[in-house]
Amino acid sequence: MTVTKMNALQAVNAALMQAMAEDPKVIVLGEDIADREGGGVTGATRGLSTKYGDDRVKSTPISEQAIIGAAIGAALSGYKPVAEIMLMNFTAVCMDMIFNHAAKLRFMSGGQSTVPITIRTLTGAGWQTAGQHADHLEGWFAHTAGIKVVAPSSPADYKGLLLSCIQDPDPCIFIESAGTVFIPGDVPDDQPPIPLGKARIVQEGTDVTIISWSSQIIRCQQALPALAEAGISVELVDLRTVSPWDKETVLASVAKTGRAVIAHEAVRHFGPGGEIASTISEELFGQLKAPVRRLGAPYSPVPFAKVLEDAYIVSPERVVETVKALMG
Amino acid sequence: MAELSNAPAPSAETLVDIYRRMIRIERNDDAIRKTIRLGRLVMPYYSARGQEVIPSTISALLNNEDTICTIYRGIHDMVAKDMPLRPLWAEIAGRVDGTCKGKGGPMHLTHPETGVMVTTGIVGSSMPIANGLAWAAKLDGSKRVSVAYFGDGASNIGAFHESLNLASVWKLPVIFVCQNNGFAEHTRYENGTSVDFIAKRAIGYGMPGHTVDGNDPLAMYAAAHEAITRAREGEGPTLLECKTFRFHGHVLGDDDKYMTKEEKAAAIEKDPLPAFKAWLIAQGHATEDSLSAMQAQIEAEVEDALEFGLASPPPSVDELRRDVFAEELPA
């Protein structure tokens, strides 16, 4: 098996290249994505329009509603559009198309309409882009029936999960996160699609389960050496897909360890951690050795000042403290 | 009726076909309103009575491959597109034999076989999706056209402006059909719209825009023919503003005091249905007898659909787990 070292953005590019080669129905659209515009602000779509032409790779005006609407209409005609909404905060501009239409057309049509679109979008604190360019909004989408929410953390997962999103018959939001995209990793050249809704156990352990995804996985990984040093055996679960989430893997892990911490970059208040914590409490009440804990960003917009941004993000140190406190 | 310019004149057969679609809309609308008032059907209903000419004329120029995206006041658009009435009635009654198994209801009917791709309850949202259908037609190398129906109020929504711009830049085979009935819900046109004619907005997007008498089948035919031909030939989108009037309030049962009695009476006086019928007979395109026979046949179709729809059973509660995704959700 040949393995190439690449970062997540290169993995996205490789997935798009492969998906377009395999299926002529895969089409791509978004702001600045064609090569004449530079192949996307992050370069994730670089080379696609040169290889597959300007019909299948469409640079768009700055018109998010028009982008998602065009993706939905093309999907209704049998295409598999991959739309780039440059930054996740900009999905607010086209939320009607995503929330009222893409997510609901299959149900409202009694199964006649199928909307196999993938919306790629980038977000994450850590780049000092402040309140309108860095929110982790997976909770918005996870709360909407009819849309799948995917948030990978490693380059191989980026490729495998994006391939699955593109082939999935339903709309998927694919969240690319600032804290993950430049970290290189091994990606097999023949990386198969990774099934949606299946978590990955990053590290096995017996004392406590940490459930996380996206950028926060990286910070949890940074916390692991200190926890090992303290003699705590951690099982780290990367959810990969926030909705539908892999209850089976999470519950099996927490049943084994008896303790759970959910850590995410999204704001804690009404965040996805609440849903997971509540499910664990309902299902495993008698088996828990400690209350389920949630870690997330404070109830505040993402700040600009470095000192504030650092405090906003759930640091590896906070993960360590929380786990230690849970062990008593 | 308007004088035709250099557009090809519709044949007698086409004109009678337009009338057939109009009367089918009117008889169906009448039946829906009566059935609601009798308490046999519970649904929000946005009657388009008075607006029959617009989709009837456009549909006479479309085929089943051509698609429409319409809005909550859009049952007339579907009926004009020859959507079968039995599943339509079952859907508006929320029954299992409905086009959407009772899960969409009167504001979300879908019937791809006749090209009814999306019905949306969100003002302005038919347009971005119609663009996508047009984009697919272009990618397929087909001559299909995509029609987006919307009201005058929708021309003030951001989606209208984004859609016209994108359609123009991409030269999409889409026709934006504004059914301007003079009222955005309860708001009079001039109190909500900055231009005296919506068609003027096309200038800003580099596409032809025409204001048409939407109650005149010949004027509508000429304008629609030009726009559809242009789209099929790959020359891009057109905005048609079709002026009309709705005879009822925004939603059935609302107090339509925002319309003056005089303007409403004048509009009803100019009801396009009897006027067109008289014209067809005067021109020798049809006879009183042939049109009466057509109407009787349509009334029987509507009556059959109504009874079929109301007799259809409700969907099973299990349907809540189906069609959320392609794969059924676990119980």
mmCIF file of N, CA and C in Angstrom, chain A residues 42-90:
data_model
loop_
_atom_site.group_PDB
_atom_site.id
_atom_site.type_symbol
_atom_site.label_atom_id
_atom_site.label_comp_id
_atom_site.label_asym_id
_atom_site.label_seq_id
_atom_site.Cartn_x
_atom_site.Cartn_y
_atom_site.Cartn_z
ATOM 1 N N THR A 42 -8.270 28.409 -0.024
ATOM 2 C CA THR A 42 -7.364 27.503 0.685
ATOM 3 C C THR A 42 -6.613 26.596 -0.281
ATOM 4 N N GLY A 43 -6.938 26.700 -1.547
ATOM 5 C CA GLY A 43 -6.277 25.844 -2.541
ATOM 6 C C GLY A 43 -6.850 24.440 -2.609
ATOM 7 N N ALA A 44 -7.935 24.209 -1.903
ATOM 8 C CA ALA A 44 -8.477 22.847 -1.833
ATOM 9 C C ALA A 44 -9.030 22.364 -3.179
ATOM 10 N N THR A 45 -9.391 23.289 -4.047
ATOM 11 C CA THR A 45 -9.965 22.890 -5.343
ATOM 12 C C THR A 45 -8.977 23.117 -6.491
ATOM 13 N N ARG A 46 -7.751 23.367 -6.149
ATOM 14 C CA ARG A 46 -6.743 23.675 -7.167
ATOM 15 C C ARG A 46 -6.603 22.530 -8.176
ATOM 16 N N GLY A 47 -6.600 22.904 -9.443
ATOM 17 C CA GLY A 47 -6.399 21.901 -10.498
ATOM 18 C C GLY A 47 -7.675 21.262 -11.018
ATOM 19 N N LEU A 48 -8.764 21.398 -10.285
ATOM 20 C CA LEU A 48 -9.995 20.702 -10.693
ATOM 21 C C LEU A 48 -10.560 21.257 -12.003
ATOM 22 N N SER A 49 -10.613 22.575 -12.117
ATOM 23 C CA SER A 49 -11.238 23.128 -13.332
ATOM 24 C C SER A 49 -10.355 22.891 -14.550
ATOM 25 N N THR A 50 -9.033 22.896 -14.341
ATOM 26 C CA THR A 50 -8.136 22.630 -15.464
ATOM 27 C C THR A 50 -8.335 21.193 -15.948
ATOM 28 N N LYS A 51 -8.526 20.300 -15.006
ATOM 29 C CA LYS A 51 -8.665 18.893 -15.378
ATOM 30 C C LYS A 51 -10.076 18.542 -15.859
ATOM 31 N N TYR A 52 -11.083 19.086 -15.195
ATOM 32 C CA TYR A 52 -12.455 18.653 -15.492
ATOM 33 C C TYR A 52 -13.309 19.713 -16.191
ATOM 34 N N GLY A 53 -12.745 20.879 -16.421
ATOM 35 C CA GLY A 53 -13.452 21.867 -17.229
ATOM 36 C C GLY A 53 -14.330 22.812 -16.429
ATOM 37 N N ASP A 54 -14.622 23.934 -17.067
ATOM 38 C CA ASP A 54 -15.377 24.987 -16.392
ATOM 39 C C ASP A 54 -16.870 24.673 -16.253
ATOM 40 N N ASP A 55 -17.355 23.656 -16.961
ATOM 41 C CA ASP A 55 -18.762 23.301 -16.781
ATOM 42 C C ASP A 55 -18.974 22.548 -15.482
ATOM 43 N N ARG A 56 -18.053 21.659 -15.167
ATOM 44 C CA ARG A 56 -18.209 20.838 -13.953
ATOM 45 C C ARG A 56 -17.616 21.505 -12.723
ATOM 46 N N VAL A 57 -16.798 22.515 -12.927
ATOM 47 C CA VAL A 57 -16.182 23.217 -11.793
ATOM 48 C C VAL A 57 -16.501 24.702 -11.963
ATOM 49 N N LYS A 58 -17.508 25.162 -11.232
ATOM 50 C CA LYS A 58 -18.031 26.501 -11.479
ATOM 51 C C LYS A 58 -17.657 27.461 -10.356
ATOM 52 N N SER A 59 -16.893 28.464 -10.726
ATOM 53 C CA SER A 59 -16.704 29.581 -9.808
ATOM 54 C C SER A 59 -17.989 30.392 -9.798
ATOM 55 N N THR A 60 -18.372 30.862 -8.641
ATOM 56 C CA THR A 60 -19.655 31.558 -8.508
ATOM 57 C C THR A 60 -19.437 32.995 -8.060
ATOM 58 N N PRO A 61 -20.464 33.806 -8.232
ATOM 59 C CA PRO A 61 -20.427 35.106 -7.540
ATOM 60 C C PRO A 61 -20.516 34.894 -6.018
ATOM 61 N N ILE A 62 -20.308 35.951 -5.254
ATOM 62 C CA ILE A 62 -20.462 35.864 -3.795
ATOM 63 C C ILE A 62 -21.957 35.880 -3.503
ATOM 64 N N SER A 63 -22.560 34.728 -3.578
ATOM 65 C CA SER A 63 -24.016 34.587 -3.506
ATOM 66 C C SER A 63 -24.332 33.237 -2.881
ATOM 67 N N GLU A 64 -24.275 33.168 -1.574
ATOM 68 C CA GLU A 64 -24.380 31.859 -0.932
ATOM 69 C C GLU A 64 -25.730 31.184 -1.160
ATOM 70 N N GLN A 65 -26.808 31.969 -1.185
ATOM 71 C CA GLN A 65 -28.117 31.346 -1.434
ATOM 72 C C GLN A 65 -28.157 30.765 -2.832
ATOM 73 N N ALA A 66 -27.589 31.499 -3.778
ATOM 74 C CA ALA A 66 -27.578 31.031 -5.166
ATOM 75 C C ALA A 66 -26.712 29.783 -5.305
ATOM 76 N N ILE A 67 -25.630 29.712 -4.541
ATOM 77 C CA ILE A 67 -24.740 28.542 -4.609
ATOM 78 C C ILE A 67 -25.487 27.299 -4.134
ATOM 79 N N ILE A 68 -26.075 27.381 -2.950
ATOM 80 C CA ILE A 68 -26.736 26.172 -2.426
ATOM 81 C C ILE A 68 -28.005 25.856 -3.225
ATOM 82 N N GLY A 69 -28.715 26.882 -3.660
ATOM 83 C CA GLY A 69 -29.894 26.640 -4.506
ATOM 84 C C GLY A 69 -29.518 25.911 -5.790
ATOM 85 N N ALA A 70 -28.435 26.356 -6.428
ATOM 86 C CA ALA A 70 -27.991 25.704 -7.666
ATOM 87 C C ALA A 70 -27.577 24.264 -7.389
ATOM 88 N N ALA A 71 -26.935 24.048 -6.255
ATOM 89 C CA ALA A 71 -26.537 22.677 -5.894
ATOM 90 C C ALA A 71 -27.781 21.807 -5.696
ATOM 91 N N ILE A 72 -28.781 22.342 -5.022
ATOM 92 C CA ILE A 72 -30.008 21.562 -4.773
ATOM 93 C C ILE A 72 -30.703 21.225 -6.091
ATOM 94 N N GLY A 73 -30.860 22.218 -6.943
ATOM 95 C CA GLY A 73 -31.555 21.986 -8.218
ATOM 96 C C GLY A 73 -30.828 20.965 -9.074
ATOM 97 N N ALA A 74 -29.498 21.061 -9.123
ATOM 98 C CA ALA A 74 -28.728 20.102 -9.912
ATOM 99 C C ALA A 74 -28.847 18.705 -9.293
ATOM 100 N N ALA A 75 -28.867 18.652 -7.969
ATOM 101 C CA ALA A 75 -29.017 17.359 -7.284
ATOM 102 C C ALA A 75 -30.371 16.730 -7.617
ATOM 103 N N LEU A 76 -31.395 17.553 -7.707
ATOM 104 C CA LEU A 76 -32.726 17.034 -8.048
ATOM 105 C C LEU A 76 -32.746 16.446 -9.454
ATOM 106 N N SER A 77 -31.784 16.861 -10.275
ATOM 107 C CA SER A 77 -31.685 16.333 -11.642
ATOM 108 C C SER A 77 -30.645 15.219 -11.753
ATOM 109 N N GLY A 78 -30.175 14.691 -10.638
ATOM 110 C CA GLY A 78 -29.296 13.525 -10.703
ATOM 111 C C GLY A 78 -27.818 13.801 -10.546
ATOM 112 N N TYR A 79 -27.436 15.033 -10.296
ATOM 113 C CA TYR A 79 -26.013 15.338 -10.087
ATOM 114 C C TYR A 79 -25.645 15.211 -8.606
ATOM 115 N N LYS A 80 -24.330 15.172 -8.358
ATOM 116 C CA LYS A 80 -23.825 15.106 -6.981
ATOM 117 C C LYS A 80 -22.945 16.322 -6.744
ATOM 118 N N PRO A 81 -23.548 17.441 -6.458
ATOM 119 C CA PRO A 81 -22.772 18.684 -6.338
ATOM 120 C C PRO A 81 -22.014 18.771 -5.006
ATOM 121 N N VAL A 82 -20.811 19.291 -5.103
ATOM 122 C CA VAL A 82 -20.027 19.615 -3.910
ATOM 123 C C VAL A 82 -19.902 21.138 -3.898
ATOM 124 N N ALA A 83 -20.547 21.768 -2.928
ATOM 125 C CA ALA A 83 -20.556 23.228 -2.874
ATOM 126 C C ALA A 83 -19.605 23.682 -1.777
ATOM 127 N N GLU A 84 -18.815 24.684 -2.087
ATOM 128 C CA GLU A 84 -17.953 25.248 -1.049
ATOM 129 C C GLU A 84 -18.567 26.549 -0.542
ATOM 130 N N ILE A 85 -18.841 26.572 0.756
ATOM 131 C CA ILE A 85 -19.183 27.842 1.408
ATOM 132 C C ILE A 85 -17.923 28.198 2.187
ATOM 133 N N MET A 86 -17.277 29.234 1.715
ATOM 134 C CA MET A 86 -15.896 29.522 2.113
ATOM 135 C C MET A 86 -15.662 29.356 3.616
ATOM 136 N N LEU A 87 -16.519 29.991 4.419
ATOM 137 C CA LEU A 87 -16.371 29.882 5.867
ATOM 138 C C LEU A 87 -17.721 29.549 6.498
ATOM 139 N N MET A 88 -17.673 28.813 7.581
ATOM 140 C CA MET A 88 -18.901 28.281 8.165
ATOM 141 C C MET A 88 -19.873 29.380 8.600
ATOM 142 N N ASN A 89 -19.355 30.513 9.059
ATOM 143 C CA ASN A 89 -20.262 31.602 9.435
ATOM 144 C C ASN A 89 -21.103 32.072 8.246
ATOM 145 N N PHE A 90 -20.578 31.893 7.032
ATOM 146 C CA PHE A 90 -21.326 32.342 5.851
ATOM 147 C C PHE A 90 -22.493 31.404 5.523
#
